JSON list of C-alpha atoms in Angstrom, two decimals:
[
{"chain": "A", "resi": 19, "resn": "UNK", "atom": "CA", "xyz": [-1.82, -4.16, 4.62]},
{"chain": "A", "resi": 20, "resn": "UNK", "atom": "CA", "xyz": [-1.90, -0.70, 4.96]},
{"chain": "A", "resi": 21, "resn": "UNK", "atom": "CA", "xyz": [-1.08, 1.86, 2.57]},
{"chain": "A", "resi": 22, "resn": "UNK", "atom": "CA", "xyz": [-0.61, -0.16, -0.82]},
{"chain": "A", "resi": 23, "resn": "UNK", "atom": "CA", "xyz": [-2.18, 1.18, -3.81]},
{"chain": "A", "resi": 24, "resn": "UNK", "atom": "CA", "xyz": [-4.54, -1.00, -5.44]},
{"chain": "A", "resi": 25, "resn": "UNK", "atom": "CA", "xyz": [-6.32, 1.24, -7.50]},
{"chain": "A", "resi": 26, "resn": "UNK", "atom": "CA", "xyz": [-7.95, 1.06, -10.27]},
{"chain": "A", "resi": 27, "resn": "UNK", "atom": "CA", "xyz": [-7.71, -3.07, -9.67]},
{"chain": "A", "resi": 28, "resn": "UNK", "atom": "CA", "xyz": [-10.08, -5.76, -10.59]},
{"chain": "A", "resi": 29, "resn": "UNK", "atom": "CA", "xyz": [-10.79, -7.34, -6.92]},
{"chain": "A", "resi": 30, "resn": "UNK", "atom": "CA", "xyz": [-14.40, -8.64, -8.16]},
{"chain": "A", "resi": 31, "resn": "UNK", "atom": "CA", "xyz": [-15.34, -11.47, -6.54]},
{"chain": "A", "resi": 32, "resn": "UNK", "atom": "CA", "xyz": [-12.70, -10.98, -3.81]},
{"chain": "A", "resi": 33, "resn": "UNK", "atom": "CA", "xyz": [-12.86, -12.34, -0.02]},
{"chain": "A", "resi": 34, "resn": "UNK", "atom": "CA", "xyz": [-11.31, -9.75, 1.78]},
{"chain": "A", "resi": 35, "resn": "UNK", "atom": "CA", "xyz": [-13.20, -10.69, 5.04]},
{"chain": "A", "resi": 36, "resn": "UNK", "atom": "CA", "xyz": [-11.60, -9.01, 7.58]},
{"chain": "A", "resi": 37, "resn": "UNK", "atom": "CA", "xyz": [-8.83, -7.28, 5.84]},
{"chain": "A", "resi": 38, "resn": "UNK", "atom": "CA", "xyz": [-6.54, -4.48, 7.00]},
{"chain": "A", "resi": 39, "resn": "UNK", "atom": "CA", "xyz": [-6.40, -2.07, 4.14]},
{"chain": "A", "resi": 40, "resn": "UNK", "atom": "CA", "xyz": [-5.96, 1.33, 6.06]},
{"chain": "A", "resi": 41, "resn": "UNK", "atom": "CA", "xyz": [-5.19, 4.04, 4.31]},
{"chain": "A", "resi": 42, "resn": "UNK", "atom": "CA", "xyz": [-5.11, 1.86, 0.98]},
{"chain": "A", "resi": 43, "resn": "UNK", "atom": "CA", "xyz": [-5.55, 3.09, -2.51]},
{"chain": "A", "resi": 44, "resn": "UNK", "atom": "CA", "xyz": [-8.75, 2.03, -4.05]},
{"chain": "A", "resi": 45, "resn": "UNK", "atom": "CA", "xyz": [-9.81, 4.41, -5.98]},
{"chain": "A", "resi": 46, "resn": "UNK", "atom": "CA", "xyz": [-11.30, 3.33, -9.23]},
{"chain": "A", "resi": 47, "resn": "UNK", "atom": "CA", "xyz": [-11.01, -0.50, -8.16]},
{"chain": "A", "resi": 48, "resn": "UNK", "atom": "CA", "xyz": [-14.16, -2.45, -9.15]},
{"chain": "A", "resi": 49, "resn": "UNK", "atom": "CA", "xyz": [-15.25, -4.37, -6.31]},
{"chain": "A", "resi": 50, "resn": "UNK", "atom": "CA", "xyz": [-18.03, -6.18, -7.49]},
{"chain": "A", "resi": 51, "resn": "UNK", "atom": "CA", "xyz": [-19.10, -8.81, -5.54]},
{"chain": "A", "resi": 52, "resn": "UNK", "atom": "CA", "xyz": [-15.98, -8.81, -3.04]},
{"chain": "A", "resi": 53, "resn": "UNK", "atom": "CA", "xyz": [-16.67, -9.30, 0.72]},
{"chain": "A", "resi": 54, "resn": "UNK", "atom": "CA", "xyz": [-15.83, -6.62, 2.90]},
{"chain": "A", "resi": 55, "resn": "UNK", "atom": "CA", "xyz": [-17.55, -7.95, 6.08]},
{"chain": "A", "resi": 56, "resn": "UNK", "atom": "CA", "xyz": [-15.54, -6.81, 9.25]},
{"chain": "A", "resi": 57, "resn": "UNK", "atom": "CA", "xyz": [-12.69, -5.22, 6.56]},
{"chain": "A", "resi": 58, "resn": "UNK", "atom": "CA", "xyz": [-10.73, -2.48, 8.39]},
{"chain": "A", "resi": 59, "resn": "UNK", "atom": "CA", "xyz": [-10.73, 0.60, 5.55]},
{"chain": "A", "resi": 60, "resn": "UNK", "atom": "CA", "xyz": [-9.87, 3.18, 8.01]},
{"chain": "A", "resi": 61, "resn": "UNK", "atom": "CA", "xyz": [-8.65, 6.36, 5.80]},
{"chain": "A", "resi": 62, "resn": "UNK", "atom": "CA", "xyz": [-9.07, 4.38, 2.19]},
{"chain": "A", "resi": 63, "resn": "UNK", "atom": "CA", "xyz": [-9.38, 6.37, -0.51]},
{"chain": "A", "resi": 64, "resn": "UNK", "atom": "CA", "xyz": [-12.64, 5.14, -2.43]},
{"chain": "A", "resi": 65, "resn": "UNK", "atom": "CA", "xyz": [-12.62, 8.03, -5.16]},
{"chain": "A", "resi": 66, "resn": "UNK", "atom": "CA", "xyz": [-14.35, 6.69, -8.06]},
{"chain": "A", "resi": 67, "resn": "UNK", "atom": "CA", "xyz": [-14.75, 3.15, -6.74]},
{"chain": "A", "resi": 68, "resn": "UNK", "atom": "CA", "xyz": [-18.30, 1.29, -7.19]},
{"chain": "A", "resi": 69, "resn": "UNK", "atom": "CA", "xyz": [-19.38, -0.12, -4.46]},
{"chain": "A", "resi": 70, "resn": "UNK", "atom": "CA", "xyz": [-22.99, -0.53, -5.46]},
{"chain": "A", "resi": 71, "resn": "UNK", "atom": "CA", "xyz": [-22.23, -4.46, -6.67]},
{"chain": "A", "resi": 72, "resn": "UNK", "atom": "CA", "xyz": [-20.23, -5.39, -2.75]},
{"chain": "A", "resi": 73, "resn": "UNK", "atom": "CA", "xyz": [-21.52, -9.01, -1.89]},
{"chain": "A", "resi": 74, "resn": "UNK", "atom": "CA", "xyz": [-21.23, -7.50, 2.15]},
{"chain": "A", "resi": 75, "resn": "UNK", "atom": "CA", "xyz": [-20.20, -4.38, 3.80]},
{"chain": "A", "resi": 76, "resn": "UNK", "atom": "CA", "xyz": [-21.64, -5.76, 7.40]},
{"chain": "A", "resi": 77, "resn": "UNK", "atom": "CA", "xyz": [-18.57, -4.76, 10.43]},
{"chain": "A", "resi": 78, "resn": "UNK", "atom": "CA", "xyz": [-16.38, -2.87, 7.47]},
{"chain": "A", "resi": 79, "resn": "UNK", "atom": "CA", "xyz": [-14.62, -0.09, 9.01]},
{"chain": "A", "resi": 80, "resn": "UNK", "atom": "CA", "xyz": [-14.74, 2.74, 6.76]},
{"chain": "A", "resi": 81, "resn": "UNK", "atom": "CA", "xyz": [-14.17, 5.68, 9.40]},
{"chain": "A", "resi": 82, "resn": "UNK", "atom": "CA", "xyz": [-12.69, 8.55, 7.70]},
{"chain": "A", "resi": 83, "resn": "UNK", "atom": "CA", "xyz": [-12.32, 6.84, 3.87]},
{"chain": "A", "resi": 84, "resn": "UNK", "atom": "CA", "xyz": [-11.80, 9.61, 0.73]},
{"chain": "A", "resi": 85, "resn": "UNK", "atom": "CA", "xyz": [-15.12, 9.33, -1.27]},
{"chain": "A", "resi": 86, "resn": "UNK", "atom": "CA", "xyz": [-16.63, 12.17, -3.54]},
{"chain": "A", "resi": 87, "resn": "UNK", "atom": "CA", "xyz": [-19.21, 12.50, -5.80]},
{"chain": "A", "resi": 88, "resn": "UNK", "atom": "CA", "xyz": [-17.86, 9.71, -8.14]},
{"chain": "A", "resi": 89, "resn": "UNK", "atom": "CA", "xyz": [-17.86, 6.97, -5.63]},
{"chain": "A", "resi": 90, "resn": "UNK", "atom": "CA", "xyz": [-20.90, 4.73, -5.67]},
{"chain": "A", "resi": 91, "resn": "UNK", "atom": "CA", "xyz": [-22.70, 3.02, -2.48]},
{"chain": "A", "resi": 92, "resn": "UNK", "atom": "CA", "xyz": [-24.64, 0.35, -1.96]},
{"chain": "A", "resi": 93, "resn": "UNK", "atom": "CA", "xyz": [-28.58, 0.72, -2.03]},
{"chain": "A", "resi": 94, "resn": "UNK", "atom": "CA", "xyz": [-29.15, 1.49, 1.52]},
{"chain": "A", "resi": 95, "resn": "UNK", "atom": "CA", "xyz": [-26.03, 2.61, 2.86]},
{"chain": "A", "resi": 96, "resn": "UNK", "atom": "CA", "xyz": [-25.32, 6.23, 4.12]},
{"chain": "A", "resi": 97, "resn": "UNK", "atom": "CA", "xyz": [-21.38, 6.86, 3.47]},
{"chain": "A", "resi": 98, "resn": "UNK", "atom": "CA", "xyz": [-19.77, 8.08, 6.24]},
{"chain": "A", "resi": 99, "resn": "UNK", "atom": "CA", "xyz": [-18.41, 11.37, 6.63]},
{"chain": "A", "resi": 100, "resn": "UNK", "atom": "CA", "xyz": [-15.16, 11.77, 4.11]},
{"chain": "A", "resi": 101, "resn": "UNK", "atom": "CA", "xyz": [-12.34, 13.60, 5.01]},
{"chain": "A", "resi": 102, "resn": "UNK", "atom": "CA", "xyz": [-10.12, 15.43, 2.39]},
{"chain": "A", "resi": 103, "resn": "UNK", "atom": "CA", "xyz": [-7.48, 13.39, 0.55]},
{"chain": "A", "resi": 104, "resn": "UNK", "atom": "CA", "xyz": [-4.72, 15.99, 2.26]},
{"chain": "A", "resi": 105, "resn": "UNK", "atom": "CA", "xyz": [-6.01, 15.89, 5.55]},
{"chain": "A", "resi": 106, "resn": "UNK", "atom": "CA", "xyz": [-3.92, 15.98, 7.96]},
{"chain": "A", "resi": 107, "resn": "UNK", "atom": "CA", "xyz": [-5.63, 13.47, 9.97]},
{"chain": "A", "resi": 108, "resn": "UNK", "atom": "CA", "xyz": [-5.68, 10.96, 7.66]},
{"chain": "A", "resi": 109, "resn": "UNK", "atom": "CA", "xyz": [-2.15, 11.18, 7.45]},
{"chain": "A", "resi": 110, "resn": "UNK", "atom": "CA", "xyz": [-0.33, 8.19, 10.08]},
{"chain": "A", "resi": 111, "resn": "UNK", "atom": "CA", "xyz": [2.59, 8.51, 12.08]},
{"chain": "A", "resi": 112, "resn": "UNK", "atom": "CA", "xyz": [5.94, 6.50, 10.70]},
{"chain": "A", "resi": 113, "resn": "UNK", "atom": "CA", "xyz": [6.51, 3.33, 13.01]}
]
């Protein structure tokens, strides 16, 4: 899936092993607990989201997600670098 907007969704408890959510909408979602293992999250927006209570973040692509002050990481893990919401290159092509 890319681009759907799931935020501010309950996905706790989730298995979203290897998932496709580029460029997905999850800010504010409350992931406790979900698997993310080998989830691509390439240009997610994770405003606001907690990530702190994620059962497994091990493979998750998160190159060039939307985070900010708000958004909470697991003990442990360094977030990547975030680009800006409006970025241009988070922005993809029409198929």
């Amino acid at each position: 899936m890319t681009r759907i907007d799931l935020s501010h969704s309950c996905l706790a408890g989730a298995a979203l092993t290897d998932a496709h959510l580029s460029h997905a909408d999850l800010s504010g979602t409350d992931l406790s607990g979900t698997d993310l293992s080998g989830a691509s999250l390439p240009g997610a927006d994770l405003r606001g989201t907690d990530l702190s209570g994620v059962a497994n973040l091990i493979g998750a692509n998160l190159t060039g997600v939307a985070h900010d002050e708000t958004t909470i990481w697991p003990d442990g893990v360094t977030p990547p670098p975030a680009l800006p919401i409006d970025s241009p290159s988070r922005s993809r092509p029409c198929a």
